[in-house]
DNA sequence: GGTTAAGCGAGACGGTACGTCGAGTCTTGAC
DNA sequence: GTCAAGACTCGACGTACCGTCTCGCTTAACC
């Protein structure tokens, strides 16, 4: 691979900025590499040299514009803490503007496994891990079952949101968020019903 | 709209067949209207005359090849019944071949709200409703809480599967399916934890 | 090949006109297919569909704009008649504008044998044949040697002009033209000097 | 200009060799500066620093590989001496390999007047001058007319060859060469026909 | 003999044009 | 009026080279 120290930082910035601007102005699918290059005052080749696809550029642009993930607040009240973050997440997905970008990027990931991994690890994992960490702290505090599969509880929270957003099967509102948190926590706190199931491997075990 | 009684059934079939074939052969995103027309031995116009987009053709092709949804078996054991259907669903998503098609359609869904509604109502809703109906029967049998929000419980089952499939955050296995069913049923059966939340409107109330 | 009756005459004309215009405005080498298409209000594909190269378009444009070759005037005075046509030819090559186009097309023919044949047969041969015909008439009138190789005499007239034009070894003026005609006719009229040479085959013999 | 004493001879050689190799391998028009640089293991800038264009490089490469021009043999028989050199010239143009190179350089010549002058003076003039010198000697020996325009006689010999080669209007054979010599010498030896023409300035008069 | 500016390889850069692809529209004749 | 066929305009694709521009490194000339 090319030594990255030769890379022109000014161009890199211009491209990411242009991508972000076009993303909000014209939407992902109507945005073209050619337009990004023109807007950034850059040759197309310079984009192709450093990124594999439109999706990769947008991903970089988004990650680049994101604040570093801080830990979730831990008030000691797991229910309240989760409600806050899930409400925020639901609101984000409900916002047509933010939603459009996510939607667009999701499309790209469906067709490009490499990109999907990047999106997952650089954009989403941090958010999921925040919640997981908060749940772990709650478990240590005895607020949720010892054998609760934390990863799946996290998915219990985010999965339905994605589902509803993706398939538009219902509104994304605050009461919805609250019910969701309650359901997930009930599943995580109460003793399980039904036959015992094999313990799921913890994806985060080191 | 053009009167459909003039429509050439032979062409319609050829187009849907070609679409299905190309879908599995070349994948959704590399498949073009032009290719469908060529493969079907049909003028491009004939496709544009009857369908709004590539996604619409594919949707028709898929729905066309699908069996009508029958009701889920009801053995009286809600846990066992759900486990069966969720295991099947997880297996379907884990299968690379079936998964490719779903993936394809999901892409289009993301970019086209009109199509999304069609996919949701013609392809997915029947499946979700089967599960919802089974849950309703369980509620009547007193096996789950009276005030459990059935729609959200359904999403508690399917959301995480979509999420894990979409983001590839973990394997889609049988034990995973079983744990998922247990968690969802726990949430639906056990008394809720945390503060009371506003009752969600039932999406199916008439 | 595609049935030509489907071809859009309006586009064809627009392309040839645009090519001719650009040829005189910007010169051959700075003229691009893209510019022709834009100027003609035509998709690039339409040019690529019907022509193999820029040179082919220009050739068509030139041939298209040319009057049908009439026979040279025959006053009975071969010397005067040739002087007229050779003076005109020399003037044409001396004109920077006309010359530029010829020069450009010649470049193209050097790299493309197919095109070269077209240029030779459709653009140049008619002109050469006019002169040859006039020489033949002079031979019949007993004004030049019976065994004079007419094709080579024609080349004796045009070859040096091309040479001088191509290599810029000297000015292209009227006196030059006149001397050239005199030399060529001397070669054609006077008895040959030196050892007898094998009779060259007449390229036009039927 | 940059002081040439700093110039890296190894690079110069590598570039000229690479140019010559690519010329015969891929042909002039498909050969690029980038390819020459890559092949020579040299930075592009090193080429641009010392040559103005692709043609200039090729010219240098060709001149570099050429023997110095010696005087033509002078047996006293002007016809025999010319026949020898013209036969050789015709053979050279008939050879597809040598011809390709000439063709290549001629292309560039057409588009670049500065280069044309170089080619003319460094490559062609020596050859033409050899013939001219031989003719001059013949004139002194009384073998050709006193007032014969030697420059134009030279062109009478070479022009038709170029013409036939360029336009591919006929074969380049020995008998053709011989006829050509006879015609040119007839024009130069015999009294002129037709009206007297203004004496052409001798291009070589000092 | 050490310093220093040049030439050097490498290759990124902003550009221009390439030739191709597919979109969606339009036209032609056959049925 | 629908169909197969396919030409049309349009716009973007990803690539190839252009000629210019740094970057460090090497090297030869002049102190």
CSV table of C-alpha atoms in Angstrom, one decimal, chain B residues 34-111:
chain,number,residue,atom,x,y,z
B,34,UNK,CA,-31.7,-4.1,-19.5
B,35,UNK,CA,-30.5,-7.5,-18.5
B,36,UNK,CA,-33.9,-8.6,-17.4
B,37,UNK,CA,-35.4,-7.5,-20.7
B,38,UNK,CA,-32.7,-9.2,-22.7
B,39,UNK,CA,-33.0,-12.5,-20.7
B,40,UNK,CA,-36.8,-12.4,-20.9
B,41,UNK,CA,-36.7,-11.7,-24.6
B,42,UNK,CA,-38.8,-8.6,-24.0
B,43,UNK,CA,-38.6,-4.9,-24.9
B,44,UNK,CA,-37.5,-2.7,-22.0
B,45,UNK,CA,-40.6,-0.7,-22.5
B,46,UNK,CA,-42.7,-3.7,-21.6
B,47,UNK,CA,-41.0,-3.7,-18.2
B,48,UNK,CA,-41.3,0.1,-17.7
B,49,UNK,CA,-45.0,-0.1,-18.7
B,50,UNK,CA,-46.0,-2.4,-15.9
B,51,UNK,CA,-43.5,-1.8,-13.1
B,52,UNK,CA,-42.2,1.3,-11.4
B,53,UNK,CA,-38.7,0.1,-10.6
B,54,UNK,CA,-36.3,-2.8,-10.4
B,55,UNK,CA,-37.5,-3.4,-6.9
B,56,UNK,CA,-41.1,-3.7,-7.9
B,57,UNK,CA,-40.2,-6.4,-10.4
B,58,UNK,CA,-38.3,-8.3,-7.9
B,59,UNK,CA,-41.0,-8.0,-5.3
B,60,UNK,CA,-43.5,-9.4,-7.7
B,61,UNK,CA,-41.2,-12.1,-8.6
B,62,UNK,CA,-40.7,-13.1,-5.0
B,63,UNK,CA,-44.3,-12.8,-3.9
B,64,UNK,CA,-45.2,-14.8,-7.0
B,65,UNK,CA,-43.0,-17.7,-5.9
B,66,UNK,CA,-44.2,-17.7,-2.3
B,67,UNK,CA,-46.8,-20.1,-0.8
B,68,UNK,CA,-49.7,-18.5,1.0
B,69,UNK,CA,-49.1,-18.1,4.7
B,70,UNK,CA,-50.9,-20.7,6.8
B,71,UNK,CA,-51.6,-20.2,10.5
B,72,UNK,CA,-48.8,-21.3,13.0
B,73,UNK,CA,-49.4,-24.6,14.7
B,74,UNK,CA,-50.9,-24.1,18.2
B,75,UNK,CA,-49.9,-27.0,20.4
B,76,UNK,CA,-50.9,-25.0,23.5
B,77,UNK,CA,-47.3,-24.7,24.5
B,78,UNK,CA,-46.5,-21.1,23.4
B,79,UNK,CA,-42.8,-21.5,24.2
B,80,UNK,CA,-42.4,-24.6,22.0
B,81,UNK,CA,-44.5,-23.1,19.2
B,82,UNK,CA,-42.5,-19.9,19.1
B,83,UNK,CA,-39.2,-21.7,19.3
B,84,UNK,CA,-40.1,-23.6,16.2
B,85,UNK,CA,-40.9,-20.5,14.2
B,86,UNK,CA,-38.0,-18.5,15.4
B,87,UNK,CA,-35.6,-21.3,14.8
B,88,UNK,CA,-36.9,-21.5,11.3
B,89,UNK,CA,-36.6,-17.7,10.8
B,90,UNK,CA,-33.0,-17.7,12.1
B,91,UNK,CA,-32.1,-20.5,9.8
B,92,UNK,CA,-33.5,-18.7,6.9
B,93,UNK,CA,-31.5,-15.6,7.6
B,94,UNK,CA,-28.4,-17.7,8.2
B,95,UNK,CA,-28.7,-19.3,4.8
B,96,UNK,CA,-26.5,-17.3,2.4
B,97,UNK,CA,-28.8,-18.0,-0.5
B,98,UNK,CA,-32.1,-17.0,1.0
B,99,UNK,CA,-30.4,-14.2,2.8
B,100,UNK,CA,-29.1,-12.7,-0.4
B,101,UNK,CA,-32.6,-12.2,-1.7
B,102,UNK,CA,-33.9,-10.7,1.5
B,103,UNK,CA,-30.8,-8.5,1.5
B,104,UNK,CA,-31.6,-7.4,-2.1
B,105,UNK,CA,-35.1,-6.5,-1.3
B,106,UNK,CA,-34.2,-4.7,1.8
B,107,UNK,CA,-31.9,-2.5,-0.2
B,108,UNK,CA,-34.7,-1.4,-2.4
B,109,UNK,CA,-37.0,-1.0,0.5
B,110,UNK,CA,-34.6,1.5,2.1
B,111,UNK,CA,-34.6,3.8,-1.0
